[in-house]
PDB file of C-alpha atoms and ligand atoms in Angstrom:
ATOM      1  CA  MET A  17     121.320  -6.859 175.185  1.00 36.00           C
ATOM      2  CA  SER A  18     120.808  -8.660 171.927  1.00 37.00           C
ATOM      3  CA  LEU A  19     119.590  -6.645 168.979  1.00 41.00           C
ATOM      4  CA  PHE A  20     117.250  -9.330 167.767  1.00 42.00           C
ATOM      5  CA  HIS A  21     114.485 -11.100 169.555  1.00 44.00           C
ATOM      6  CA  HIS A  22     115.326 -14.792 169.774  1.00 45.00           C
ATOM      7  CA  LYS A  23     112.458 -17.189 169.911  1.00 53.00           C
ATOM      8  CA  LYS A  24     112.472 -19.582 172.829  1.00 55.00           C
ATOM      9  CA  ARG A  25     114.016 -22.960 172.002  1.00 61.00           C
ATOM     10  CA  PRO A  26     111.276 -25.534 171.477  1.00 69.00           C
ATOM     11  CA  SER A  27     110.773 -27.955 174.332  1.00 74.00           C
ATOM     12  CA  THR A  28     111.694 -31.582 173.630  1.00 81.00           C
ATOM     13  CA  ASP A  29     110.154 -32.847 176.853  1.00 85.00           C
ATOM     14  CA  SER A  30     106.865 -34.009 175.322  1.00 86.00           C
ATOM     15  CA  ILE A  31     108.644 -35.711 172.409  1.00 87.00           C
ATOM     16  CA  GLU A  32     110.684 -37.795 174.831  1.00 86.00           C
ATOM     17  CA  ASN A  33     108.186 -38.288 177.649  1.00 89.00           C
ATOM     18  CA  GLY A  34     104.779 -37.576 176.156  1.00 92.00           C
ATOM     19  CA  VAL A  35     102.330 -35.025 177.496  1.00 93.00           C
ATOM     20  CA  LYS A  36     100.546 -34.991 180.841  1.00 91.00           C
ATOM     21  CA  LEU A  37      97.131 -36.633 180.678  1.00 94.00           C
ATOM     22  CA  VAL A  38      95.538 -34.939 183.644  1.00 92.00           C
ATOM     23  CA  THR A  39      92.072 -35.867 182.337  1.00 94.00           C
ATOM     24  CA  ALA A  40      92.935 -39.578 182.560  1.00 95.00           C
ATOM     25  CA  VAL A  41      95.055 -39.511 185.711  1.00 94.00           C
ATOM     26  CA  GLU A  42      93.136 -36.978 187.804  1.00 93.00           C
ATOM     27  CA  PRO A  43      89.704 -36.487 186.215  1.00 94.00           C
ATOM     28  CA  LYS A  44      88.505 -34.491 189.244  1.00 94.00           C
ATOM     29  CA  ASN A  45      91.347 -31.982 189.000  1.00 91.00           C
ATOM     30  CA  VAL A  46      90.352 -28.408 188.158  1.00 87.00           C
ATOM     31  CA  VAL A  47      92.496 -28.571 184.996  1.00 87.00           C
ATOM     32  CA  ALA A  48      90.585 -31.672 183.821  1.00 91.00           C
ATOM     33  CA  GLU A  49      87.404 -29.675 184.326  1.00 91.00           C
ATOM     34  CA  GLN A  50      88.848 -26.912 182.149  1.00 89.00           C
ATOM     35  CA  PHE A  51      89.483 -29.425 179.363  1.00 92.00           C
ATOM     36  CA  ARG A  52      85.862 -30.577 179.635  1.00 93.00           C
ATOM     37  CA  THR A  53      84.841 -26.949 179.188  1.00 90.00           C
ATOM     38  CA  VAL A  54      86.997 -26.720 176.057  1.00 90.00           C
ATOM     39  CA  ARG A  55      85.281 -29.868 174.749  1.00 92.00           C
ATOM     40  CA  THR A  56      81.824 -28.446 175.431  1.00 90.00           C
ATOM     41  CA  ASN A  57      82.715 -25.157 173.772  1.00 88.00           C
ATOM     42  CA  ILE A  58      83.915 -26.978 170.671  1.00 90.00           C
ATOM     43  CA  GLU A  59      80.609 -28.847 170.534  1.00 88.00           C
ATOM     44  CA  PHE A  60      78.667 -25.578 170.833  1.00 85.00           C
ATOM     45  CA  SER A  61      80.828 -23.685 168.374  1.00 84.00           C
ATOM     46  CA  SER A  62      79.109 -25.141 165.354  1.00 80.00           C
ATOM     47  CA  ILE A  63      75.353 -25.317 165.652  1.00 77.00           C
ATOM     48  CA  ASP A  64      74.437 -26.249 162.094  1.00 80.00           C
ATOM     49  CA  LYS A  65      77.227 -28.646 161.237  1.00 84.00           C
ATOM     50  CA  GLU A  66      78.257 -31.646 163.281  1.00 88.00           C
ATOM     51  CA  ILE A  67      81.974 -31.499 164.008  1.00 92.00           C
ATOM     52  CA  LYS A  68      83.451 -34.964 163.476  1.00 95.00           C
ATOM     53  CA  THR A  69      87.030 -34.162 162.502  1.00 97.00           C
ATOM     54  CA  VAL A  70      88.931 -31.659 164.654  1.00 96.00           C
ATOM     55  CA  LEU A  71      92.499 -30.466 164.316  1.00 97.00           C
ATOM     56  CA  PHE A  72      94.453 -28.701 167.051  1.00 97.00           C
ATOM     57  CA  THR A  73      97.273 -26.470 165.913  1.00 96.00           C
ATOM     58  CA  SER A  74      99.172 -23.312 166.876  1.00 96.00           C
ATOM     59  CA  SER A  75     101.357 -20.683 165.292  1.00 96.00           C
ATOM     60  CA  ASP A  76     104.628 -21.844 166.796  1.00 94.00           C
ATOM     61  CA  VAL A  77     106.210 -24.834 168.508  1.00 93.00           C
ATOM     62  CA  SER A  78     105.573 -25.761 172.126  1.00 92.00           C
ATOM     63  CA  GLU A  79     102.340 -23.827 172.534  1.00 92.00           C
ATOM     64  CA  GLY A  80     100.531 -26.886 173.895  1.00 92.00           C
ATOM     65  CA  LYS A  81      98.903 -28.529 170.843  1.00 94.00           C
ATOM     66  CA  SER A  82      99.720 -32.066 171.941  1.00 96.00           C
ATOM     67  CA  THR A  83      98.701 -31.451 175.552  1.00 94.00           C
ATOM     68  CA  VAL A  84      95.385 -29.867 174.627  1.00 94.00           C
ATOM     69  CA  SER A  85      94.480 -32.304 171.826  1.00 96.00           C
ATOM     70  CA  ALA A  86      95.310 -35.377 173.943  1.00 97.00           C
ATOM     71  CA  ASN A  87      93.325 -34.174 176.962  1.00 96.00           C
ATOM     72  CA  VAL A  88      90.321 -33.061 174.925  1.00 96.00           C
ATOM     73  CA  ALA A  89      90.370 -36.411 173.061  1.00 98.00           C
ATOM     74  CA  VAL A  90      90.334 -38.201 176.438  1.00 98.00           C
ATOM     75  CA  THR A  91      87.376 -36.127 177.696  1.00 97.00           C
ATOM     76  CA  TRP A  92      85.415 -37.043 174.556  1.00 97.00           C
ATOM     77  CA  ALA A  93      86.165 -40.731 175.166  1.00 98.00           C
ATOM     78  CA  GLN A  94      85.155 -40.361 178.820  1.00 98.00           C
ATOM     79  CA  GLN A  95      81.868 -38.921 177.612  1.00 97.00           C
ATOM     80  CA  GLY A  96      81.233 -42.188 175.750  1.00 97.00           C
ATOM     81  CA  LYS A  97      82.111 -41.009 172.266  1.00 97.00           C
ATOM     82  CA  LYS A  98      84.070 -43.363 170.035  1.00 98.00           C
ATOM     83  CA  VAL A  99      87.251 -41.371 169.441  1.00 98.00           C
ATOM     84  CA  LEU A 100      90.140 -41.818 167.023  1.00 98.00           C
ATOM     85  CA  PHE A 101      93.200 -39.737 167.922  1.00 98.00           C
ATOM     86  CA  ILE A 102      95.798 -39.424 165.156  1.00 98.00           C
ATOM     87  CA  ASP A 103      99.352 -38.155 165.447  1.00 98.00           C
ATOM     88  CA  ALA A 104      99.646 -36.174 162.225  1.00 98.00           C
ATOM     89  CA  ASP A 105     102.700 -34.336 163.519  1.00 97.00           C
ATOM     90  CA  LEU A 106     105.105 -36.296 161.344  1.00 96.00           C
ATOM     91  CA  ARG A 107     107.999 -34.067 162.474  1.00 94.00           C
ATOM     92  CA  ARG A 108     107.756 -33.836 166.279  1.00 95.00           C
ATOM     93  CA  PRO A 109     105.423 -36.741 167.168  1.00 97.00           C
ATOM     94  CA  THR A 110     104.395 -37.356 170.791  1.00 96.00           C
ATOM     95  CA  LEU A 111     101.390 -39.677 170.931  1.00 97.00           C
ATOM     96  CA  HIS A 112     103.403 -42.893 171.169  1.00 97.00           C
ATOM     97  CA  ALA A 113     105.264 -41.459 174.155  1.00 97.00           C
ATOM     98  CA  THR A 114     102.093 -40.121 175.797  1.00 97.00           C
ATOM     99  CA  PHE A 115     100.234 -43.435 175.550  1.00 97.00           C
ATOM    100  CA  VAL A 116     103.394 -45.600 175.798  1.00 96.00           C
ATOM    101  CA  LEU A 117     102.893 -47.309 172.443  1.00 97.00           C
ATOM    102  CA  PRO A 118     105.335 -48.691 169.878  1.00 97.00           C
ATOM    103  CA  ASN A 119     105.835 -46.394 166.892  1.00 97.00           C
ATOM    104  CA  THR A 120     107.305 -48.704 164.275  1.00 97.00           C
ATOM    105  CA  GLN A 121     104.046 -48.373 162.340  1.00 97.00           C
ATOM    106  CA  GLY A 122     101.576 -45.523 162.218  1.00 98.00           C
ATOM    107  CA  LEU A 123     100.125 -42.818 159.994  1.00 98.00           C
ATOM    108  CA  SER A 124     103.239 -42.596 157.819  1.00 98.00           C
ATOM    109  CA  THR A 125     103.006 -46.375 157.173  1.00 97.00           C
ATOM    110  CA  ILE A 126      99.323 -46.117 156.252  1.00 97.00           C
ATOM    111  CA  LEU A 127     100.056 -43.322 153.790  1.00 97.00           C
ATOM    112  CA  ALA A 128     103.367 -44.450 152.322  1.00 96.00           C
ATOM    113  CA  ASN A 129     102.646 -48.194 152.101  1.00 95.00           C
ATOM    114  CA  ASN A 130      98.866 -48.169 151.683  1.00 92.00           C
ATOM    115  CA  VAL A 131      98.401 -50.351 154.762  1.00 94.00           C
ATOM    116  CA  ASP A 132      94.866 -50.785 156.133  1.00 95.00           C
ATOM    117  CA  PHE A 133      94.521 -48.507 159.165  1.00 97.00           C
ATOM    118  CA  HIS A 134      92.650 -51.101 161.239  1.00 96.00           C
ATOM    119  CA  SER A 135      95.786 -53.230 161.433  1.00 96.00           C
ATOM    120  CA  ILE A 136      97.801 -50.293 162.783  1.00 96.00           C
ATOM    121  CA  ALA A 137      95.326 -48.577 165.112  1.00 98.00           C
ATOM    122  CA  ASN A 138      95.788 -49.084 168.863  1.00 98.00           C
ATOM    123  CA  ALA A 139      92.229 -49.764 169.997  1.00 97.00           C
ATOM    124  CA  ASP A 140      90.965 -48.718 173.444  1.00 96.00           C
ATOM    125  CA  VAL A 141      94.223 -47.428 174.918  1.00 97.00           C
ATOM    126  CA  ILE A 142      91.721 -45.750 177.203  1.00 96.00           C
ATOM    127  CA  ASP A 143      88.069 -46.884 177.014  1.00 97.00           C
ATOM    128  CA  ASN A 144      86.602 -45.580 173.721  1.00 98.00           C
ATOM    129  CA  LEU A 145      89.908 -44.037 172.627  1.00 98.00           C
ATOM    130  CA  THR A 146      91.813 -45.480 169.676  1.00 98.00           C
ATOM    131  CA  VAL A 147      95.229 -44.056 168.842  1.00 98.00           C
ATOM    132  CA  ILE A 148      97.184 -44.011 165.596  1.00 98.00           C
ATOM    133  CA  THR A 149     100.765 -42.953 166.232  1.00 98.00           C
ATOM    134  CA  SER A 150     102.887 -41.083 163.684  1.00 98.00           C
ATOM    135  CA  GLY A 151     104.901 -44.065 162.489  1.00 98.00           C
ATOM    136  CA  PRO A 152     108.514 -43.558 161.370  1.00 97.00           C
ATOM    137  CA  ILE A 153     109.285 -39.940 160.455  1.00 96.00           C
ATOM    138  CA  PRO A 154     109.068 -39.728 156.647  1.00 96.00           C
ATOM    139  CA  PRO A 155     111.166 -37.474 154.392  1.00 95.00           C
ATOM    140  CA  ASN A 156     108.054 -35.943 152.784  1.00 93.00           C
ATOM    141  CA  PRO A 157     105.355 -35.293 155.443  1.00 94.00           C
ATOM    142  CA  ALA A 158     103.522 -32.526 153.542  1.00 94.00           C
ATOM    143  CA  GLU A 159     103.265 -34.689 150.430  1.00 94.00           C
ATOM    144  CA  LEU A 160     101.891 -37.637 152.406  1.00 96.00           C
ATOM    145  CA  LEU A 161      99.334 -35.506 154.247  1.00 95.00           C
ATOM    146  CA  ASN A 162      98.228 -33.902 150.998  1.00 93.00           C
ATOM    147  CA  SER A 163      97.699 -37.238 149.227  1.00 95.00           C
ATOM    148  CA  GLN A 164      94.495 -38.870 148.010  1.00 95.00           C
ATOM    149  CA  ARG A 165      95.279 -41.718 150.419  1.00 96.00           C
ATOM    150  CA  MET A 166      95.064 -39.291 153.331  1.00 96.00           C
ATOM    151  CA  LYS A 167      91.689 -38.020 152.101  1.00 95.00           C
ATOM    152  CA  HIS A 168      90.355 -41.568 151.781  1.00 95.00           C
ATOM    153  CA  PHE A 169      91.727 -42.495 155.186  1.00 96.00           C
ATOM    154  CA  VAL A 170      90.059 -39.481 156.848  1.00 96.00           C
ATOM    155  CA  GLU A 171      86.726 -40.320 155.163  1.00 95.00           C
ATOM    156  CA  ALA A 172      86.943 -43.957 156.286  1.00 96.00           C
ATOM    157  CA  ALA A 173      87.865 -42.918 159.830  1.00 96.00           C
ATOM    158  CA  LYS A 174      84.988 -40.448 159.933  1.00 96.00           C
ATOM    159  CA  SER A 175      82.495 -43.135 159.042  1.00 96.00           C
ATOM    160  CA  GLU A 176      83.669 -45.414 161.852  1.00 97.00           C
ATOM    161  CA  TYR A 177      84.229 -42.980 164.712  1.00 98.00           C
ATOM    162  CA  ASP A 178      82.162 -40.283 166.410  1.00 97.00           C
ATOM    163  CA  VAL A 179      85.120 -37.901 166.614  1.00 97.00           C
ATOM    164  CA  VAL A 180      88.505 -37.911 164.872  1.00 98.00           C
ATOM    165  CA  VAL A 181      91.117 -35.683 166.527  1.00 98.00           C
ATOM    166  CA  PHE A 182      94.403 -34.644 164.887  1.00 98.00           C
ATOM    167  CA  ASP A 183      97.573 -33.418 166.543  1.00 97.00           C
ATOM    168  CA  VAL A 184      99.645 -31.561 163.927  1.00 97.00           C
ATOM    169  CA  PRO A 185     102.730 -29.337 163.564  1.00 95.00           C
ATOM    170  CA  PRO A 186     102.595 -25.551 163.996  1.00 96.00           C
ATOM    171  CA  LEU A 187     101.061 -23.570 161.151  1.00 96.00           C
ATOM    172  CA  LEU A 188     103.939 -21.172 160.612  1.00 95.00           C
ATOM    173  CA  GLU A 189     106.663 -23.824 160.546  1.00 88.00           C
ATOM    174  CA  VAL A 190     105.573 -26.069 157.689  1.00 90.00           C
ATOM    175  CA  THR A 191     102.759 -26.428 155.156  1.00 92.00           C
ATOM    176  CA  ASP A 192     101.448 -29.767 156.523  1.00 92.00           C
ATOM    177  CA  THR A 193      98.852 -28.187 158.757  1.00 95.00           C
ATOM    178  CA  GLN A 194      97.473 -25.691 156.289  1.00 94.00           C
ATOM    179  CA  VAL A 195      96.903 -28.569 153.879  1.00 90.00           C
ATOM    180  CA  LEU A 196      95.128 -30.718 156.461  1.00 94.00           C
ATOM    181  CA  SER A 197      93.074 -27.822 157.821  1.00 96.00           C
ATOM    182  CA  ALA A 198      91.150 -27.644 154.579  1.00 93.00           C
ATOM    183  CA  HIS A 199      89.992 -31.246 154.963  1.00 91.00           C
ATOM    184  CA  VAL A 200      88.682 -31.267 158.525  1.00 95.00           C
ATOM    185  CA  ASP A 201      85.383 -30.008 159.937  1.00 95.00           C
ATOM    186  CA  GLY A 202      86.991 -27.670 162.446  1.00 94.00           C
ATOM    187  CA  VAL A 203      90.318 -26.170 163.513  1.00 95.00           C
ATOM    188  CA  ILE A 204      91.232 -25.015 167.025  1.00 94.00           C
ATOM    189  CA  LEU A 205      94.163 -22.679 167.460  1.00 94.00           C
ATOM    190  CA  VAL A 206      96.116 -23.152 170.687  1.00 93.00           C
ATOM    191  CA  VAL A 207      97.657 -19.870 171.794  1.00 92.00           C
ATOM    192  CA  ARG A 208     100.154 -19.989 174.632  1.00 89.00           C
ATOM    193  CA  GLN A 209     100.188 -16.861 176.692  1.00 84.00           C
ATOM    194  CA  GLY A 210     103.669 -15.421 177.017  1.00 82.00           C
ATOM    195  CA  LEU A 211     104.950 -17.352 174.003  1.00 84.00           C
ATOM    196  CA  ALA A 212     102.629 -16.513 171.118  1.00 83.00           C
ATOM    197  CA  GLN A 213     103.225 -13.266 169.265  1.00 88.00           C
ATOM    198  CA  ARG A 214     100.129 -11.372 168.152  1.00 90.00           C
ATOM    199  CA  ALA A 215     101.460 -11.033 164.578  1.00 94.00           C
ATOM    200  CA  ASP A 216     101.998 -14.807 164.400  1.00 95.00           C
ATOM    201  CA  VAL A 217      98.449 -15.518 165.496  1.00 94.00           C
ATOM    202  CA  THR A 218      97.147 -13.075 162.903  1.00 94.00           C
ATOM    203  CA  ARG A 219      99.283 -14.748 160.217  1.00 96.00           C
ATOM    204  CA  SER A 220      98.016 -18.189 161.265  1.00 96.00           C
ATOM    205  CA  LYS A 221      94.472 -16.971 160.919  1.00 95.00           C
ATOM    206  CA  GLU A 222      95.270 -15.689 157.420  1.00 96.00           C
ATOM    207  CA  LEU A 223      96.751 -19.041 156.416  1.00 96.00           C
ATOM    208  CA  LEU A 224      93.614 -20.804 157.608  1.00 96.00           C
ATOM    209  CA  THR A 225      91.328 -18.355 155.808  1.00 96.00           C
ATOM    210  CA  MET A 226      93.321 -18.870 152.616  1.00 96.00           C
ATOM    211  CA  VAL A 227      92.344 -22.557 152.511  1.00 96.00           C
ATOM    212  CA  HIS A 228      88.776 -21.877 153.734  1.00 96.00           C
ATOM    213  CA  ALA A 229      89.394 -23.768 156.956  1.00 96.00           C
ATOM    214  CA  ASN A 230      86.689 -23.616 159.595  1.00 94.00           C
ATOM    215  CA  LEU A 231      88.393 -21.948 162.575  1.00 93.00           C
ATOM    216  CA  LEU A 232      86.169 -22.834 165.505  1.00 91.00           C
ATOM    217  CA  GLY A 233      88.026 -20.898 168.181  1.00 90.00           C
ATOM    218  CA  TYR A 234      91.112 -20.527 170.333  1.00 89.00           C
ATOM    219  CA  VAL A 235      92.355 -22.293 173.409  1.00 90.00           C
ATOM    220  CA  LEU A 236      94.338 -19.854 175.502  1.00 88.00           C
ATOM    221  CA  ASN A 237      96.938 -21.997 177.188  1.00 87.00           C
ATOM    222  CA  ASP A 238      98.957 -21.190 180.286  1.00 80.00           C
ATOM    223  CA  VAL A 239      96.627 -18.445 181.412  1.00 74.00           C
ATOM    224  CA  ALA A 240      97.470 -17.288 184.950  1.00 67.00           C
ATOM    225  CA  PRO A 241      94.841 -18.581 187.396  1.00 59.00           C
ATOM    226  CA  LYS A 242      92.380 -15.807 188.295  1.00 54.00           C
ATOM    227  CA  ASN A 243      92.387 -16.360 192.038  1.00 45.00           C
ATOM    228  CA  GLY A 244      96.094 -16.968 192.373  1.00 44.00           C
ATOM    229  CA  TYR A 245      95.275 -20.463 193.587  1.00 39.00           C
ATOM    230  CA  GLY A 246      96.103 -23.767 191.993  1.00 35.00           C
ATOM    231  CA  TYR A 247      98.396 -24.891 189.278  1.00 39.00           C
ATOM    232  CA  GLY A 248      99.402 -21.889 187.191  1.00 37.00           C
ATOM    233  CA  TYR A 249      97.952 -23.969 184.445  1.00 43.00           C
ATOM    234  CA  GLY A 250      94.788 -22.660 182.975  1.00 46.00           C
ATOM    235  CA  TYR A 251      92.849 -23.128 179.810  1.00 47.00           C
ATOM    236  CA  GLY A 252      90.585 -20.450 178.528  1.00 50.00           C
ATOM    237  CA  TYR A 253      88.558 -20.791 175.414  1.00 49.00           C
ATOM    238  CA  GLY A 254      87.311 -17.970 173.331  1.00 47.00           C
ATOM    239  CA  TYR A 255      87.209 -16.048 170.178  1.00 44.00           C
ATOM    240  CA  GLY A 256      89.737 -13.509 171.332  1.00 43.00           C
ATOM    241  CA  TYR A 257      92.658 -12.133 169.396  1.00 42.00           C
ATOM    242  CA  GLU A 258      90.436 -10.587 166.741  1.00 42.00           C
ATOM    243  CA  GLN A 259      92.135  -7.469 165.411  1.00 39.00           C
TER     244      GLN A 259
HETATM  245  N1  ATP B  21      99.557 -24.813 180.562  1.00 67.19           N
HETATM  246  C1  ATP B  21     100.751 -25.357 180.689  1.00 67.19           C
HETATM  247  N2  ATP B  21     101.436 -25.205 181.832  1.00 67.19           N
HETATM  248  C2  ATP B  21     102.652 -25.767 181.977  1.00 67.19           C
HETATM  249  N3  ATP B  21     103.297 -26.492 181.037  1.00 67.19           N
HETATM  250  C3  ATP B  21     102.653 -26.676 179.881  1.00 67.19           C
HETATM  251  C4  ATP B  21     101.350 -26.129 179.628  1.00 67.19           C
HETATM  252  N4  ATP B  21     100.988 -26.477 178.367  1.00 67.19           N
HETATM  253  C5  ATP B  21     102.015 -27.194 177.862  1.00 67.19           C
HETATM  254  N5  ATP B  21     103.010 -27.313 178.767  1.00 67.19           N
HETATM  255  C6  ATP B  21     104.313 -27.998 178.560  1.00 67.19           C
HETATM  256  O1  ATP B  21     104.967 -27.360 177.464  1.00 67.19           O
HETATM  257  C7  ATP B  21     105.661 -28.322 176.657  1.00 67.19           C
HETATM  258  C8  ATP B  21     105.136 -28.260 175.230  1.00 67.19           C
HETATM  259  O2  ATP B  21     103.777 -28.712 175.243  1.00 67.19           O
HETATM  260  P1  ATP B  21     103.196 -29.585 174.064  1.00 67.19           P
HETATM  261  O3  ATP B  21     104.118 -30.687 173.707  1.00 67.19           O
HETATM  262  O4  ATP B  21     101.790 -29.925 174.403  1.00 67.19           O
HETATM  263  O5  ATP B  21     103.236 -28.455 172.913  1.00 67.19           O
HETATM  264  P2  ATP B  21     103.176 -28.631 171.354  1.00 67.19           P
HETATM  265  O6  ATP B  21     102.567 -27.370 170.841  1.00 67.19           O
HETATM  266  O7  ATP B  21     102.499 -29.900 170.999  1.00 67.19           O
HETATM  267  O8  ATP B  21     104.711 -28.689 170.942  1.00 67.19           O
HETATM  268  P3  ATP B  21     105.330 -29.114 169.502  1.00 67.19           P
HETATM  269  O9  ATP B  21     105.324 -27.855 168.718  1.00 67.19           O
HETATM  270  O10 ATP B  21     106.677 -29.644 169.826  1.00 67.19           O
HETATM  271  O11 ATP B  21     104.417 -30.148 168.914  1.00 67.19           O
HETATM  272  C9  ATP B  21     105.433 -29.663 177.338  1.00 67.19           C
HETATM  273  O12 ATP B  21     106.526 -29.934 178.164  1.00 67.19           O
HETATM  274  C10 ATP B  21     104.167 -29.461 178.169  1.00 67.19           C
HETATM  275  O13 ATP B  21     104.104 -30.295 179.304  1.00 67.19           O
HETATM  276 MG1   MG B  22     103.156 -31.465 169.750  1.00 67.19          MG
END
C-alpha cells in the first residue's frame, strides 16, 4: 500500500469530446430535470440582487464544472433567457468540443488582441444560447482574466444578455478563478462526491471569502440515486459542507 494518497488523474474525456448535454438531447430525462432544479435554486438563492453573471467552479479537476455549467446554461436558454456561455477555462477548455465549434478565436483573442466580442461569439448554437469558446491557450491566463479588458468585456456582456455563465478552472489549481470570482454576481461550487476532499472544499470557501465572492451554493455532483433506480448520476443542490 502506498504511503501517500494519490489524487485521481484528471479525466481528459471532456477536453477531447466535450461534455454530455442531456438537457439539450433528452430534456425529459430525470437528469435534465435535476439541472432545471439547480437553475431554479440559483434563481432563488439571491432574493435582493438579480444574478446576471454566474461562475461554476470546484476545488479540484474533473468534479463536473463543465458538465454542470453547460447543462444549466442550456436550461436557462430553454426557459427563454438570452444566455452567453463563456469558456474561461483557458487551461483545460471544453466548450468548443461540447458544441462542436472552431476554437481558433475566442476569449483569449478578445483579451489579448482587443477584438470586439460580437465578431467572435457563436450566436444561437442552441436557441437563445450564444457561446464564446476559450480561443488558443495563452501563456498567461491569470493575467488576461485579471485585466481591465476582461472587466469591460464582462460589463458589456452583462448589458446585452440576461445571464452570463462562466466555466473556469478549479480554485485550488490556479489563481484564475479566484480573480474572476470577485467580478461576478454569484459563484457555484461543484462538489463531486467521492472525489472532493472536505479540507479542499473548506479551502475553496476560504479563497472565495478572501475576495468577497458571493458563494450562492453547492452542486453536489455524482450523488448516488436515492431509490437505486436510474443513472447513478444525480445532482443535489444545497448549502451543505458547512463546518
Ligand atoms: N455525475 C456524473 N456522473 C458520471 N460522469 C460524470 C458526472 N459528472 C461529470 N462526469 C464526467 O466526468 C468527467 C469530468 O467532467 P467535467 O469535464 O464536467 O469536469 P470539470 O470539473 O469541468 O473538469 P476540468 O477540471 O478538466 O475542467 C467527464 O468525463 C464527465 O462526463
Ligand atoms: Mg472543465
